[in-house]
Amino acid sequence: MQRRHERIPLLVLLSSVLVGCGGTTGSSDLLPLPPPIPAPSLTITDLSPRTVSVGQTPTFVVSFRVEAPAGIRGSNAFLASVTTPLGNFVTLGAFDAAQLPGCFVGATTCTVTGLTLTQNRFTLTQTGSHQLTISVFDRQERLGSGSFPFTGVL
């Protein structure tokens, strides 16, 4: 029985702390939470070539604009990939922010113009609409992506 009586003062103390912190007083002088920082966004502004022949391993040249309010992360900040008409996903490469002209670690905006994506992982095997996607990660590990279509032809 003795231990049960020792717990009652502890509960009274915790209740007082909660009331003192404004937990049940209805006080309106609490500071509001800041709005969340938006996730990054990426817009591809140009892509070449826009038509690729079946059997070709294309070298893409891409331009894009990034907005990352939390800052662009350092390693593997950018990922380039292709999605085929059948939904297959092929990674072309990953890039650090410092590797891209116009970007740097922690940048909140950057513009990349004429980035050459030399690669040997993707050879066109299907006709139809494909998507080149560039993704960016911010310092909070959130993802933003932009895509641009290109066409596979015989």
Short mmCIF file of N, CA and C in Angstrom, two decimals:
data_model
loop_
_atom_site.label_atom_id
_atom_site.label_comp_id
_atom_site.label_asym_id
_atom_site.label_seq_id
_atom_site.Cartn_x
_atom_site.Cartn_y
_atom_site.Cartn_z
N MET A 1 0.81 -1.20 0.00
CA MET A 1 0.00 0.00 0.00
C MET A 1 0.85 1.27 0.00
N GLN A 2 1.99 1.16 0.59
CA GLN A 2 2.85 2.33 0.70
C GLN A 2 3.21 2.88 -0.68
N ARG A 3 3.53 2.03 -1.66
CA ARG A 3 3.95 2.46 -2.98
C ARG A 3 2.82 3.17 -3.71
N ARG A 4 1.62 2.76 -3.53
CA ARG A 4 0.49 3.41 -4.18
C ARG A 4 0.37 4.86 -3.76
N HIS A 5 0.62 5.17 -2.52
CA HIS A 5 0.54 6.54 -2.02
C HIS A 5 1.70 7.39 -2.52
N GLU A 6 2.84 6.74 -2.85
CA GLU A 6 3.98 7.48 -3.38
C GLU A 6 3.72 7.94 -4.81
N ARG A 7 2.88 7.23 -5.55
CA ARG A 7 2.60 7.57 -6.95
C ARG A 7 1.65 8.75 -7.07
N ILE A 8 0.81 8.96 -6.13
CA ILE A 8 -0.17 10.05 -6.21
C ILE A 8 0.51 11.40 -6.29
N PRO A 9 1.52 11.73 -5.46
CA PRO A 9 2.17 13.04 -5.61
C PRO A 9 2.82 13.21 -6.99
N LEU A 10 3.35 12.13 -7.56
CA LEU A 10 3.95 12.22 -8.88
C LEU A 10 2.91 12.58 -9.94
N LEU A 11 1.73 11.99 -9.86
CA LEU A 11 0.65 12.32 -10.80
C LEU A 11 0.20 13.77 -10.63
N VAL A 12 0.15 14.25 -9.41
CA VAL A 12 -0.24 15.65 -9.17
C VAL A 12 0.81 16.57 -9.77
N LEU A 13 2.08 16.23 -9.60
CA LEU A 13 3.16 17.04 -10.15
C LEU A 13 3.08 17.09 -11.68
N LEU A 14 2.88 15.94 -12.33
CA LEU A 14 2.77 15.90 -13.79
C LEU A 14 1.56 16.70 -14.28
N SER A 15 0.47 16.63 -13.58
CA SER A 15 -0.72 17.41 -13.96
C SER A 15 -0.43 18.89 -13.88
N SER A 16 0.29 19.30 -12.86
CA SER A 16 0.63 20.73 -12.72
C SER A 16 1.53 21.20 -13.84
N VAL A 17 2.47 20.35 -14.24
CA VAL A 17 3.38 20.71 -15.33
C VAL A 17 2.59 20.88 -16.62
N LEU A 18 1.68 19.97 -16.92
CA LEU A 18 0.87 20.07 -18.13
C LEU A 18 0.04 21.33 -18.14
N VAL A 19 -0.57 21.67 -17.02
CA VAL A 19 -1.38 22.88 -16.95
C VAL A 19 -0.49 24.10 -17.11
N GLY A 20 0.69 24.07 -16.50
CA GLY A 20 1.62 25.19 -16.61
C GLY A 20 2.14 25.39 -18.02
N CYS A 21 2.19 24.34 -18.82
CA CYS A 21 2.66 24.44 -20.21
C CYS A 21 1.55 24.86 -21.16
N GLY A 22 0.38 25.08 -20.66
CA GLY A 22 -0.72 25.50 -21.52
C GLY A 22 -1.49 24.36 -22.11
N GLY A 23 -1.27 23.15 -21.63
CA GLY A 23 -1.93 21.98 -22.18
C GLY A 23 -3.43 22.01 -22.01
N THR A 24 -3.95 22.59 -20.91
CA THR A 24 -5.40 22.58 -20.68
C THR A 24 -5.93 23.95 -20.33
N THR A 25 -5.12 24.99 -20.45
CA THR A 25 -5.59 26.31 -20.04
C THR A 25 -6.33 27.05 -21.14
N GLY A 26 -6.17 26.61 -22.39
CA GLY A 26 -6.82 27.30 -23.50
C GLY A 26 -6.11 28.60 -23.84
N SER A 27 -4.89 28.77 -23.41
CA SER A 27 -4.14 29.99 -23.65
C SER A 27 -3.93 30.20 -25.14
N SER A 28 -4.03 31.42 -25.62
CA SER A 28 -3.87 31.71 -27.04
C SER A 28 -2.52 32.33 -27.33
N ASP A 29 -1.61 32.38 -26.36
CA ASP A 29 -0.32 33.01 -26.59
C ASP A 29 0.76 32.01 -27.01
N LEU A 30 0.38 30.81 -27.42
CA LEU A 30 1.33 29.84 -27.93
C LEU A 30 1.78 30.25 -29.32
N LEU A 31 3.04 29.99 -29.63
CA LEU A 31 3.56 30.35 -30.94
C LEU A 31 3.06 29.36 -31.98
N PRO A 32 2.63 29.84 -33.15
CA PRO A 32 2.18 28.91 -34.20
C PRO A 32 3.38 28.18 -34.80
N LEU A 33 3.14 26.99 -35.31
CA LEU A 33 4.18 26.25 -36.00
C LEU A 33 4.47 26.91 -37.35
N PRO A 34 5.74 26.95 -37.75
CA PRO A 34 6.04 27.52 -39.07
C PRO A 34 5.49 26.60 -40.16
N PRO A 35 5.18 27.16 -41.32
CA PRO A 35 4.69 26.32 -42.41
C PRO A 35 5.79 25.35 -42.84
N PRO A 36 5.41 24.17 -43.33
CA PRO A 36 6.43 23.21 -43.77
C PRO A 36 7.18 23.73 -45.00
N ILE A 37 8.42 23.32 -45.12
CA ILE A 37 9.23 23.70 -46.29
C ILE A 37 8.77 22.84 -47.46
N PRO A 38 8.46 23.45 -48.60
CA PRO A 38 8.00 22.66 -49.76
C PRO A 38 9.06 21.69 -50.26
N ALA A 39 8.59 20.60 -50.84
CA ALA A 39 9.48 19.62 -51.46
C ALA A 39 10.12 20.22 -52.70
N PRO A 40 11.22 19.67 -53.16
CA PRO A 40 11.86 20.21 -54.37
C PRO A 40 11.03 19.96 -55.63
N SER A 41 11.28 20.78 -56.63
CA SER A 41 10.63 20.59 -57.93
C SER A 41 11.68 20.73 -59.02
N LEU A 42 11.44 20.05 -60.14
CA LEU A 42 12.37 20.09 -61.26
C LEU A 42 11.55 20.17 -62.54
N THR A 43 11.94 21.09 -63.42
CA THR A 43 11.26 21.27 -64.70
C THR A 43 12.28 21.12 -65.82
N ILE A 44 12.07 20.14 -66.69
CA ILE A 44 12.95 19.99 -67.86
C ILE A 44 12.48 20.99 -68.91
N THR A 45 13.41 21.83 -69.36
CA THR A 45 13.07 22.89 -70.31
C THR A 45 13.45 22.55 -71.75
N ASP A 46 14.38 21.58 -71.93
CA ASP A 46 14.76 21.20 -73.29
C ASP A 46 15.40 19.81 -73.27
N LEU A 47 15.20 19.07 -74.34
CA LEU A 47 15.78 17.74 -74.49
C LEU A 47 16.11 17.50 -75.96
N SER A 48 17.29 16.93 -76.18
CA SER A 48 17.70 16.56 -77.52
C SER A 48 18.41 15.22 -77.42
N PRO A 49 18.19 14.28 -78.31
CA PRO A 49 17.22 14.29 -79.40
C PRO A 49 15.82 14.00 -78.88
N ARG A 50 14.84 14.38 -79.66
CA ARG A 50 13.44 14.10 -79.31
C ARG A 50 12.90 12.90 -80.08
N THR A 51 13.67 12.44 -81.05
CA THR A 51 13.35 11.23 -81.81
C THR A 51 14.60 10.36 -81.83
N VAL A 52 14.42 9.08 -81.46
CA VAL A 52 15.54 8.13 -81.39
C VAL A 52 15.16 6.89 -82.17
N SER A 53 16.08 6.39 -82.99
CA SER A 53 15.83 5.18 -83.78
C SER A 53 16.05 3.93 -82.94
N VAL A 54 15.23 2.90 -83.21
CA VAL A 54 15.40 1.60 -82.55
C VAL A 54 16.81 1.10 -82.84
N GLY A 55 17.48 0.58 -81.81
CA GLY A 55 18.85 0.10 -81.94
C GLY A 55 19.89 1.13 -81.56
N GLN A 56 19.48 2.38 -81.43
CA GLN A 56 20.42 3.46 -81.10
C GLN A 56 20.60 3.56 -79.58
N THR A 57 21.83 3.85 -79.14
CA THR A 57 22.12 4.17 -77.73
C THR A 57 22.31 5.69 -77.69
N PRO A 58 21.27 6.42 -77.32
CA PRO A 58 21.33 7.88 -77.45
C PRO A 58 22.20 8.55 -76.40
N THR A 59 22.80 9.66 -76.80
CA THR A 59 23.43 10.59 -75.87
C THR A 59 22.48 11.77 -75.78
N PHE A 60 21.84 11.92 -74.62
CA PHE A 60 20.87 12.99 -74.44
C PHE A 60 21.57 14.27 -74.00
N VAL A 61 21.03 15.38 -74.44
CA VAL A 61 21.44 16.70 -73.96
C VAL A 61 20.18 17.33 -73.36
N VAL A 62 20.25 17.66 -72.08
CA VAL A 62 19.06 18.10 -71.36
C VAL A 62 19.34 19.40 -70.61
N SER A 63 18.31 20.23 -70.53
CA SER A 63 18.37 21.46 -69.73
C SER A 63 17.21 21.42 -68.75
N PHE A 64 17.45 21.89 -67.52
CA PHE A 64 16.38 21.89 -66.52
C PHE A 64 16.61 22.95 -65.45
N ARG A 65 15.53 23.22 -64.72
CA ARG A 65 15.52 24.21 -63.65
C ARG A 65 15.06 23.51 -62.36
N VAL A 66 15.74 23.79 -61.25
CA VAL A 66 15.44 23.15 -59.97
C VAL A 66 15.10 24.22 -58.94
N GLU A 67 14.09 23.93 -58.13
CA GLU A 67 13.80 24.72 -56.93
C GLU A 67 13.75 23.75 -55.77
N ALA A 68 14.62 23.98 -54.77
CA ALA A 68 14.71 23.11 -53.60
C ALA A 68 14.83 23.98 -52.35
N PRO A 69 13.71 24.42 -51.79
CA PRO A 69 13.76 25.34 -50.64
C PRO A 69 14.58 24.83 -49.45
N ALA A 70 14.69 23.51 -49.28
CA ALA A 70 15.50 22.96 -48.18
C ALA A 70 16.96 22.76 -48.59
N GLY A 71 17.30 23.08 -49.83
CA GLY A 71 18.67 22.92 -50.32
C GLY A 71 18.89 21.57 -50.97
N ILE A 72 19.69 21.56 -52.03
CA ILE A 72 20.01 20.33 -52.75
C ILE A 72 21.03 19.54 -51.94
N ARG A 73 20.80 18.22 -51.82
CA ARG A 73 21.76 17.40 -51.07
C ARG A 73 23.05 17.24 -51.86
N GLY A 74 24.08 16.70 -51.21
CA GLY A 74 25.39 16.59 -51.83
C GLY A 74 25.55 15.41 -52.75
N SER A 75 25.66 14.21 -52.20
CA SER A 75 25.97 13.06 -53.05
C SER A 75 24.72 12.46 -53.68
N ASN A 76 24.87 12.07 -54.94
CA ASN A 76 23.76 11.49 -55.71
C ASN A 76 22.48 12.33 -55.60
N ALA A 77 22.65 13.62 -55.74
CA ALA A 77 21.51 14.53 -55.63
C ALA A 77 20.57 14.43 -56.83
N PHE A 78 21.11 14.03 -57.98
CA PHE A 78 20.33 13.95 -59.21
C PHE A 78 20.38 12.53 -59.77
N LEU A 79 19.24 12.10 -60.31
CA LEU A 79 19.14 10.78 -60.92
C LEU A 79 18.48 10.95 -62.28
N ALA A 80 19.10 10.38 -63.32
CA ALA A 80 18.53 10.42 -64.67
C ALA A 80 18.07 9.02 -65.03
N SER A 81 16.87 8.92 -65.61
CA SER A 81 16.32 7.61 -65.97
C SER A 81 15.41 7.74 -67.18
N VAL A 82 15.14 6.58 -67.79
CA VAL A 82 14.22 6.49 -68.92
C VAL A 82 13.13 5.49 -68.56
N THR A 83 11.89 5.82 -68.91
CA THR A 83 10.78 4.89 -68.79
C THR A 83 10.30 4.57 -70.20
N THR A 84 10.23 3.29 -70.51
CA THR A 84 9.86 2.84 -71.86
C THR A 84 8.33 2.77 -71.99
N PRO A 85 7.84 2.59 -73.22
CA PRO A 85 6.38 2.49 -73.41
C PRO A 85 5.75 1.33 -72.61
N LEU A 86 6.51 0.27 -72.33
CA LEU A 86 5.98 -0.85 -71.56
C LEU A 86 6.15 -0.66 -70.05
N GLY A 87 6.67 0.50 -69.65
CA GLY A 87 6.81 0.79 -68.22
C GLY A 87 8.12 0.34 -67.60
N ASN A 88 9.06 -0.12 -68.40
CA ASN A 88 10.38 -0.50 -67.86
C ASN A 88 11.15 0.75 -67.48
N PHE A 89 11.89 0.67 -66.39
CA PHE A 89 12.63 1.79 -65.83
C PHE A 89 14.12 1.50 -65.97
N VAL A 90 14.87 2.39 -66.64
CA VAL A 90 16.31 2.21 -66.84
C VAL A 90 17.03 3.42 -66.26
N THR A 91 17.91 3.19 -65.29
CA THR A 91 18.70 4.28 -64.71
C THR A 91 19.86 4.61 -65.63
N LEU A 92 19.98 5.88 -65.98
CA LEU A 92 21.08 6.33 -66.84
C LEU A 92 22.28 6.76 -66.03
N GLY A 93 22.05 7.29 -64.83
CA GLY A 93 23.16 7.73 -64.00
C GLY A 93 22.71 8.58 -62.84
N ALA A 94 23.59 8.72 -61.86
CA ALA A 94 23.37 9.58 -60.70
C ALA A 94 24.50 10.61 -60.66
N PHE A 95 24.18 11.80 -60.17
CA PHE A 95 25.14 12.90 -60.19
C PHE A 95 25.10 13.64 -58.86
N ASP A 96 26.28 14.06 -58.41
CA ASP A 96 26.36 14.94 -57.24
C ASP A 96 26.04 16.36 -57.69
N ALA A 97 25.57 17.17 -56.76
CA ALA A 97 25.23 18.56 -57.09
C ALA A 97 26.45 19.30 -57.65
N ALA A 98 27.62 19.06 -57.09
CA ALA A 98 28.83 19.76 -57.52
C ALA A 98 29.27 19.37 -58.93
N GLN A 99 28.78 18.25 -59.46
CA GLN A 99 29.15 17.80 -60.81
C GLN A 99 28.40 18.56 -61.90
N LEU A 100 27.32 19.24 -61.54
CA LEU A 100 26.49 19.89 -62.54
C LEU A 100 26.76 21.39 -62.57
N PRO A 101 27.14 21.91 -63.73
CA PRO A 101 27.40 23.35 -63.82
C PRO A 101 26.13 24.13 -63.50
N GLY A 102 26.25 25.08 -62.60
CA GLY A 102 25.10 25.88 -62.21
C GLY A 102 24.46 25.42 -60.91
N CYS A 103 24.90 24.28 -60.36
CA CYS A 103 24.35 23.77 -59.10
C CYS A 103 25.48 23.58 -58.09
N PHE A 104 25.10 23.53 -56.81
CA PHE A 104 26.06 23.23 -55.76
C PHE A 104 25.29 22.70 -54.55
N VAL A 105 25.99 22.06 -53.65
CA VAL A 105 25.37 21.50 -52.45
C VAL A 105 24.73 22.62 -51.64
N GLY A 106 23.47 22.43 -51.28
CA GLY A 106 22.75 23.41 -50.48
C GLY A 106 22.03 24.48 -51.29
N ALA A 107 22.23 24.51 -52.60
CA ALA A 107 21.57 25.51 -53.44
C ALA A 107 20.05 25.35 -53.33
N THR A 108 19.34 26.45 -53.30
CA THR A 108 17.88 26.40 -53.26
C THR A 108 17.28 26.52 -54.66
N THR A 109 18.05 27.02 -55.61
CA THR A 109 17.64 27.05 -57.02
C THR A 109 18.90 26.83 -57.87
N CYS A 110 18.70 26.24 -59.01
CA CYS A 110 19.80 26.16 -59.98
C CYS A 110 19.21 25.88 -61.35
N THR A 111 19.96 26.28 -62.35
CA THR A 111 19.57 26.06 -63.74
C THR A 111 20.73 25.35 -64.42
N VAL A 112 20.43 24.22 -65.04
CA VAL A 112 21.43 23.45 -65.77
C VAL A 112 21.08 23.56 -67.25
N THR A 113 22.04 23.98 -68.07
CA THR A 113 21.81 24.16 -69.49
C THR A 113 22.74 23.26 -70.28
N GLY A 114 22.17 22.42 -71.14
CA GLY A 114 22.96 21.60 -72.04
C GLY A 114 23.80 20.52 -71.38
N LEU A 115 23.25 19.85 -70.37
CA LEU A 115 23.96 18.74 -69.73
C LEU A 115 23.96 17.53 -70.65
N THR A 116 25.13 17.01 -70.98
CA THR A 116 25.24 15.83 -71.83
C THR A 116 25.20 14.58 -70.97
N LEU A 117 24.23 13.72 -71.25
CA LEU A 117 24.08 12.45 -70.54
C LEU A 117 24.65 11.34 -71.41
N THR A 118 25.97 11.19 -71.37
CA THR A 118 26.61 10.10 -72.09
C THR A 118 26.37 8.84 -71.29
N GLN A 119 25.84 7.81 -71.94
CA GLN A 119 25.49 6.60 -71.20
C GLN A 119 25.57 5.39 -72.12
N ASN A 120 25.66 4.22 -71.52
CA ASN A 120 25.68 2.99 -72.31
C ASN A 120 24.72 1.95 -71.73
N ARG A 121 23.79 2.41 -70.90
CA ARG A 121 22.85 1.50 -70.23
C ARG A 121 21.52 1.34 -70.96
N PHE A 122 21.24 2.24 -71.88
CA PHE A 122 19.94 2.23 -72.53
C PHE A 122 20.10 2.25 -74.04
N THR A 123 19.66 1.19 -74.68
CA THR A 123 19.57 1.12 -76.13
C THR A 123 18.10 0.98 -76.47
N LEU A 124 17.62 1.84 -77.35
CA LEU A 124 16.20 1.83 -77.69
C LEU A 124 15.81 0.52 -78.38
N THR A 125 14.77 -0.15 -77.85
CA THR A 125 14.31 -1.42 -78.43
C THR A 125 12.85 -1.37 -78.82
N GLN A 126 12.16 -0.25 -78.51
CA GLN A 126 10.72 -0.16 -78.77
C GLN A 126 10.39 1.16 -79.46
N THR A 127 9.41 1.11 -80.33
CA THR A 127 8.88 2.35 -80.89
C THR A 127 7.86 2.90 -79.91
N GLY A 128 7.56 4.18 -80.06
CA GLY A 128 6.53 4.80 -79.22
C GLY A 128 7.11 5.84 -78.28
N SER A 129 6.24 6.31 -77.39
CA SER A 129 6.59 7.39 -76.48
C SER A 129 7.36 6.88 -75.25
N HIS A 130 8.52 7.47 -75.02
CA HIS A 130 9.37 7.19 -73.86
C HIS A 130 9.41 8.46 -73.01
N GLN A 131 9.88 8.35 -71.78
CA GLN A 131 10.04 9.51 -70.91
C GLN A 131 11.46 9.54 -70.36
N LEU A 132 12.13 10.67 -70.51
CA LEU A 132 13.38 10.91 -69.80
C LEU A 132 12.99 11.64 -68.52
N THR A 133 13.42 11.14 -67.38
CA THR A 133 13.09 11.76 -66.10
C THR A 133 14.38 12.14 -65.38
N ILE A 134 14.40 13.36 -64.84
CA ILE A 134 15.48 13.80 -63.97
C ILE A 134 14.84 14.03 -62.61
N SER A 135 15.43 13.44 -61.58
CA SER A 135 14.93 13.58 -60.21
C SER A 135 15.99 14.28 -59.36
N VAL A 136 15.54 15.04 -58.36
CA VAL A 136 16.44 15.74 -57.45
C VAL A 136 16.02 15.44 -56.01
N PHE A 137 17.02 15.27 -55.14
CA PHE A 137 16.77 15.06 -53.72
C PHE A 137 17.24 16.28 -52.95
N ASP A 138 16.44 16.69 -51.95
CA ASP A 138 16.86 17.81 -51.11
C ASP A 138 17.52 17.29 -49.83
N ARG A 139 17.94 18.21 -48.97
CA ARG A 139 18.64 17.85 -47.73
C ARG A 139 17.73 17.15 -46.72
N GLN A 140 16.42 17.16 -46.97
CA GLN A 140 15.49 16.43 -46.11
C GLN A 140 15.09 15.10 -46.75
N GLU A 141 15.86 14.69 -47.77
CA GLU A 141 15.65 13.42 -48.48
C GLU A 141 14.31 13.32 -49.20
N ARG A 142 13.75 14.48 -49.57
CA ARG A 142 12.53 14.48 -50.35
C ARG A 142 12.88 14.57 -51.83
N LEU A 143 11.97 14.09 -52.66
CA LEU A 143 12.22 13.93 -54.08
C LEU A 143 11.32 14.85 -54.90
N GLY A 144 11.91 15.43 -55.93
CA GLY A 144 11.16 16.17 -56.94
C GLY A 144 11.63 15.71 -58.30
N SER A 145 10.73 15.60 -59.27
CA SER A 145 11.09 15.06 -60.58
C SER A 145 10.44 15.84 -61.70
N GLY A 146 11.07 15.77 -62.85
CA GLY A 146 10.50 16.32 -64.07
C GLY A 146 10.77 15.36 -65.21
N SER A 147 9.83 15.27 -66.13
CA SER A 147 9.95 14.34 -67.27
C SER A 147 9.75 15.08 -68.58
N PHE A 148 10.32 14.50 -69.63
CA PHE A 148 10.17 15.07 -70.96
C PHE A 148 10.04 13.88 -71.92
N PRO A 149 9.07 13.91 -72.84
CA PRO A 149 8.89 12.77 -73.73
C PRO A 149 9.85 12.80 -74.92
N PHE A 150 10.18 11.61 -75.40
CA PHE A 150 10.87 11.47 -76.68
C PHE A 150 10.28 10.24 -77.35
N THR A 151 10.45 10.15 -78.67
CA THR A 151 9.78 9.10 -79.45
C THR A 151 10.79 8.14 -80.04
N GLY A 152 10.48 6.86 -79.89
CA GLY A 152 11.26 5.81 -80.54
C GLY A 152 10.65 5.48 -81.89
N VAL A 153 11.47 5.46 -82.93
CA VAL A 153 10.99 5.19 -84.30
C VAL A 153 11.85 4.09 -84.94
N LEU A 154 11.29 3.48 -86.01
CA LEU A 154 12.05 2.47 -86.76
C LEU A 154 13.09 3.13 -87.63
#
